[in-house]
Amino acid sequence: DIQMTQSPSSVSASVGDRVTITCRASQDISSWLAWYQQKPGKAPKLLIFAASNLQSGVPSRFSGSGSGTDFTLTISSLQPEDFGTYYCQQAYNSPRFGPGTILDVK
Amino acid sequence: EVQLVESGGAVVQPGGSLRLSCAASGFKFDDYTMHWVRQVPGKGLEWLSLISWNGLSTYYADSVKGRFTISRDNSKNSLYLQMSSLTTEDTAFYYCAKTFQISDWKYFDNWGQGTLVTVSS
């Protein structure tokens, strides 16, 4: 099974900051990776698919990069509404999510 | 507008069974692979199962294989999850999710609001 890890597990940042979240797969997954945002009491929302493709309707301050085993989600200028938990998900084989990164906006 | 509405969550005793349903609307249901994903309150996401557009292919996570069965009725735009031999570790919110692209299974672009299953004596 492919294991996913994320770092940091939590981060607190200010509006306007650049925030980077890292996801690592236990084996090469090419670019088969997605990022989701989840707010409390809500279902996850797809942000990025295939490692770097922005889902329709998602603000351009979100971007994804990486391939192989190492991936990053970057928020270029943090906004107050960006709080929540961010999950990566590998789609190379049986889907598996990372443990999540809690983003708190100061 | 795509809508996915889960139902069927309940309190059930260990060893019991439960059937969840997901009513889909706003898209051509029989074009898409569908999934079930669960989340223990306050914890992370766990993919459980997928079913192909025509119901002929199904896949399961090891944690539920042999206990859960996914199915669909395209005539009713509905997805189901039959759960049996439930344990306290199955307590979670259960989401149905739509695959992002036709003829694909990889990403989930629409999710329901979730239904809570509590396994407790």
CSV table of C-alpha atoms in Angstrom, one decimal:
chain,number,residue,atom,x,y,z
A,1,ASP,CA,0.0,0.0,0.0
A,2,ILE,CA,1.1,3.5,-0.7
A,3,GLN,CA,1.4,5.6,2.4
A,4,MET,CA,1.0,9.4,2.4
A,5,THR,CA,2.5,11.8,4.8
A,6,GLN,CA,2.0,15.5,5.1
A,7,SER,CA,3.9,18.3,6.8
A,8,PRO,CA,3.5,20.3,8.8
A,9,SER,CA,0.6,18.8,10.7
A,10,SER,CA,-0.6,22.3,11.5
A,11,VAL,CA,0.4,25.8,10.6
A,12,SER,CA,-0.7,29.2,11.6
A,13,ALA,CA,-0.2,32.1,9.2
A,14,SER,CA,-1.2,35.7,8.7
A,15,VAL,CA,-3.3,37.1,5.9
A,16,GLY,CA,-1.1,37.8,2.9
A,17,ASP,CA,1.5,35.2,3.9
A,18,ARG,CA,2.7,32.6,1.4
A,19,VAL,CA,1.9,29.1,2.8
A,20,THR,CA,3.4,25.8,1.6
A,21,ILE,CA,2.2,22.4,2.6
A,22,THR,CA,4.1,19.3,1.6
A,23,CYS,CA,2.9,15.8,0.8
A,24,ARG,CA,5.1,12.8,0.4
A,25,ALA,CA,4.2,9.4,-1.1
A,26,SER,CA,5.9,6.2,0.0
A,27,GLN,CA,6.5,5.3,-3.6
A,28,ASP,CA,6.5,6.9,-7.0
A,29,ILE,CA,3.0,8.0,-7.9
A,30,SER,CA,3.9,10.1,-11.0
A,31,SER,CA,1.5,13.1,-11.0
A,32,TRP,CA,-1.5,11.2,-9.6
A,33,LEU,CA,-2.2,13.5,-6.7
A,34,ALA,CA,-5.0,15.8,-5.6
A,35,TRP,CA,-5.4,18.4,-2.9
A,36,TYR,CA,-8.6,19.0,-1.0
A,37,GLN,CA,-9.7,21.7,1.5
A,38,GLN,CA,-12.1,20.8,4.2
A,39,LYS,CA,-13.8,23.3,6.6
A,40,PRO,CA,-15.4,22.2,9.8
A,41,GLY,CA,-18.7,20.4,9.4
A,42,LYS,CA,-18.3,20.5,5.6
A,43,ALA,CA,-17.4,18.0,2.9
A,44,PRO,CA,-14.0,18.2,1.3
A,45,LYS,CA,-13.5,20.5,-1.8
A,46,LEU,CA,-11.3,19.5,-4.7
A,47,LEU,CA,-8.6,22.2,-5.2
A,48,ILE,CA,-5.9,20.6,-7.4
A,49,PHE,CA,-5.9,17.4,-9.5
A,50,ALA,CA,-3.1,15.7,-11.3
A,51,ALA,CA,-0.6,17.4,-9.0
A,52,SER,CA,-0.7,20.9,-10.6
A,53,ASN,CA,-4.1,21.4,-12.3
A,54,LEU,CA,-6.4,24.0,-10.7
A,55,GLN,CA,-10.0,22.8,-10.4
A,56,SER,CA,-12.5,25.1,-12.0
A,57,GLY,CA,-13.6,27.9,-9.6
A,58,VAL,CA,-10.7,27.6,-7.3
A,59,PRO,CA,-8.8,30.9,-6.8
A,60,SER,CA,-5.5,31.2,-8.6
A,61,ARG,CA,-3.6,31.9,-5.4
A,62,PHE,CA,-3.7,28.1,-4.9
A,63,SER,CA,-1.2,26.1,-6.9
A,64,GLY,CA,0.3,22.6,-6.8
A,65,SER,CA,3.6,21.2,-7.9
A,66,GLY,CA,5.7,18.1,-7.7
A,67,SER,CA,5.8,14.6,-9.2
A,68,GLY,CA,7.1,11.2,-8.1
A,69,THR,CA,7.1,11.2,-4.4
A,70,ASP,CA,7.2,14.8,-3.3
A,71,PHE,CA,4.4,17.4,-3.8
A,72,THR,CA,3.5,20.8,-2.5
A,73,LEU,CA,0.4,22.9,-2.2
A,74,THR,CA,1.1,26.6,-2.2
A,75,ILE,CA,-1.2,29.5,-1.2
A,76,SER,CA,0.5,32.5,-2.6
A,77,SER,CA,-1.3,35.1,-0.5
A,78,LEU,CA,-3.3,33.7,2.3
A,79,GLN,CA,-6.9,35.0,2.7
A,80,PRO,CA,-9.1,34.7,5.8
A,81,GLU,CA,-11.4,32.2,4.1
A,82,ASP,CA,-8.5,29.8,3.5
A,83,PHE,CA,-8.6,28.3,7.0
A,84,GLY,CA,-9.4,24.6,7.3
A,85,THR,CA,-7.7,21.3,6.9
A,86,TYR,CA,-5.9,20.4,3.7
A,87,TYR,CA,-5.5,16.8,2.5
A,88,CYS,CA,-3.5,15.3,-0.3
A,89,GLN,CA,-4.8,12.1,-2.0
A,90,GLN,CA,-2.9,9.7,-4.2
A,91,ALA,CA,-4.7,8.4,-7.2
A,92,TYR,CA,-2.0,6.1,-8.5
A,93,ASN,CA,-3.9,3.1,-7.2
A,94,SER,CA,-6.4,2.5,-4.4
A,95,PRO,CA,-7.1,6.0,-3.3
A,96,ARG,CA,-5.5,7.1,-0.1
A,97,PHE,CA,-5.5,10.4,1.7
A,98,GLY,CA,-2.7,12.0,3.7
A,99,PRO,CA,-3.3,12.7,7.4
A,100,GLY,CA,-4.1,16.4,6.8
A,101,THR,CA,-2.6,19.8,7.6
A,102,ILE,CA,-4.6,22.2,9.7
A,103,LEU,CA,-4.3,25.7,8.5
A,104,ASP,CA,-5.2,28.4,11.0
A,105,VAL,CA,-5.3,32.0,9.8
A,106,LYS,CA,-4.0,34.4,12.5
B,1,GLU,CA,-26.1,21.8,-9.9
B,2,VAL,CA,-24.7,18.5,-8.7
B,3,GLN,CA,-26.3,17.3,-5.5
B,4,LEU,CA,-25.4,14.2,-3.5
B,5,VAL,CA,-27.6,13.4,-0.5
B,6,GLU,CA,-26.7,10.6,1.8
B,7,SER,CA,-29.1,8.9,4.1
B,8,GLY,CA,-29.4,5.9,6.3
B,9,GLY,CA,-27.0,6.7,9.1
B,10,ALA,CA,-28.0,5.5,12.5
B,11,VAL,CA,-26.9,4.1,15.8
B,12,VAL,CA,-26.3,0.4,15.4
B,13,GLN,CA,-25.0,-2.3,17.8
B,14,PRO,CA,-21.6,-4.0,17.2
B,15,GLY,CA,-22.1,-6.9,14.8
B,16,GLY,CA,-25.1,-5.2,13.2
B,17,SER,CA,-25.8,-4.2,9.7
B,18,LEU,CA,-26.8,-1.0,8.0
B,19,ARG,CA,-27.5,0.2,4.5
B,20,LEU,CA,-26.6,3.7,3.4
B,21,SER,CA,-28.0,5.4,0.3
B,22,CYS,CA,-26.9,8.4,-1.8
B,23,ALA,CA,-29.4,10.2,-4.0
B,24,ALA,CA,-27.7,11.9,-6.9
B,25,SER,CA,-29.0,14.7,-9.1
B,26,GLY,CA,-27.7,17.4,-11.4
B,27,PHE,CA,-25.5,15.2,-13.6
B,28,LYS,CA,-25.8,12.1,-15.7
B,29,PHE,CA,-25.3,9.6,-12.9
B,30,ASP,CA,-24.8,6.6,-15.1
B,31,ASP,CA,-21.7,8.2,-16.7
B,32,TYR,CA,-19.6,8.3,-13.6
B,33,THR,CA,-17.8,6.0,-11.2
B,34,MET,CA,-18.9,6.7,-7.7
B,35,HIS,CA,-17.2,6.3,-4.3
B,36,TRP,CA,-17.8,6.0,-0.6
B,37,VAL,CA,-15.4,7.8,1.8
B,38,ARG,CA,-15.6,8.0,5.5
B,39,GLN,CA,-14.3,10.2,8.2
B,40,VAL,CA,-14.1,9.5,11.9
B,41,PRO,CA,-15.2,12.7,13.7
B,42,GLY,CA,-12.2,14.9,14.1
B,43,LYS,CA,-9.9,12.6,12.1
B,44,GLY,CA,-8.8,12.1,8.5
B,45,LEU,CA,-10.4,10.8,5.4
B,46,GLU,CA,-10.5,7.1,4.4
B,47,TRP,CA,-11.5,5.9,1.0
B,48,LEU,CA,-13.7,2.8,1.2
B,49,SER,CA,-15.0,1.7,-2.1
B,50,LEU,CA,-15.8,2.5,-5.7
B,51,ILE,CA,-18.2,1.3,-8.3
B,52,SER,CA,-17.9,1.7,-12.0
B,53,TRP,CA,-20.6,3.5,-14.0
B,54,ASN,CA,-22.3,0.3,-15.0
B,55,GLY,CA,-21.8,-1.4,-11.7
B,56,LEU,CA,-19.7,-4.2,-13.1
B,57,SER,CA,-16.5,-3.2,-11.4
B,58,THR,CA,-16.2,-2.7,-7.7
B,59,TYR,CA,-13.1,-2.1,-5.4
B,60,TYR,CA,-12.8,-2.0,-1.7
B,61,ALA,CA,-10.3,-0.8,0.9
B,62,ASP,CA,-8.8,-3.7,2.9
B,63,SER,CA,-10.5,-2.4,6.1
B,64,VAL,CA,-14.0,-3.1,4.7
B,65,LYS,CA,-13.4,-5.9,2.2
B,66,GLY,CA,-15.8,-8.8,2.8
B,67,ARG,CA,-18.0,-6.7,5.1
B,68,PHE,CA,-19.2,-3.8,3.0
B,69,THR,CA,-20.9,-4.0,-0.5
B,70,ILE,CA,-21.2,-1.1,-2.8
B,71,SER,CA,-24.0,-1.1,-5.4
B,72,ARG,CA,-25.9,1.3,-7.6
B,73,ASP,CA,-29.2,1.7,-9.3
B,74,ASN,CA,-28.8,3.9,-12.3
B,75,SER,CA,-32.6,3.9,-13.0
B,76,LYS,CA,-33.0,5.6,-9.6
B,77,ASN,CA,-29.8,7.7,-9.7
B,78,SER,CA,-28.8,6.1,-6.4
B,79,LEU,CA,-25.7,4.7,-4.8
B,80,TYR,CA,-25.7,2.3,-1.9
B,81,LEU,CA,-23.4,0.9,0.8
B,82,GLN,CA,-24.4,-2.2,2.6
B,83,MET,CA,-22.4,-2.6,5.8
B,84,SER,CA,-22.3,-5.7,7.9
B,85,SER,CA,-20.3,-7.0,10.9
B,86,LEU,CA,-20.0,-3.5,12.1
B,87,THR,CA,-17.5,-2.6,14.9
B,88,THR,CA,-16.9,0.5,16.9
B,89,GLU,CA,-14.1,1.3,14.5
B,90,ASP,CA,-16.7,1.9,11.8
B,91,THR,CA,-18.2,4.8,13.6
B,92,ALA,CA,-17.8,7.7,11.2
B,93,PHE,CA,-19.4,10.1,8.8
B,94,TYR,CA,-19.9,8.4,5.5
B,95,TYR,CA,-19.7,10.5,2.3
B,96,CYS,CA,-20.6,9.5,-1.2
B,97,ALA,CA,-18.5,11.2,-3.8
B,98,LYS,CA,-18.6,11.6,-7.6
B,99,THR,CA,-15.5,11.0,-9.7
B,100,PHE,CA,-14.2,14.1,-11.4
B,101,GLN,CA,-14.1,12.9,-15.0
B,102,ILE,CA,-16.1,10.4,-17.0
B,103,SER,CA,-14.2,7.1,-17.6
B,104,ASP,CA,-12.0,7.8,-14.6
B,105,TRP,CA,-12.0,7.0,-10.9
B,106,LYS,CA,-9.1,9.1,-9.6
B,107,TYR,CA,-10.4,12.3,-8.0
B,108,PHE,CA,-13.6,13.4,-6.2
B,109,ASP,CA,-15.1,16.7,-7.4
B,110,ASN,CA,-18.5,16.5,-5.6
B,111,TRP,CA,-19.3,15.2,-2.2
B,112,GLY,CA,-22.5,14.7,-0.2
B,113,GLN,CA,-23.0,16.3,3.2
B,114,GLY,CA,-22.3,13.0,4.9
B,115,THR,CA,-24.4,10.7,7.1
B,116,LEU,CA,-23.3,9.6,10.6
B,117,VAL,CA,-23.0,6.0,11.5
B,118,THR,CA,-22.5,5.2,15.2
B,119,VAL,CA,-21.7,1.7,16.3
B,120,SER,CA,-22.3,1.4,20.0
B,121,SER,CA,-23.9,-1.0,22.4
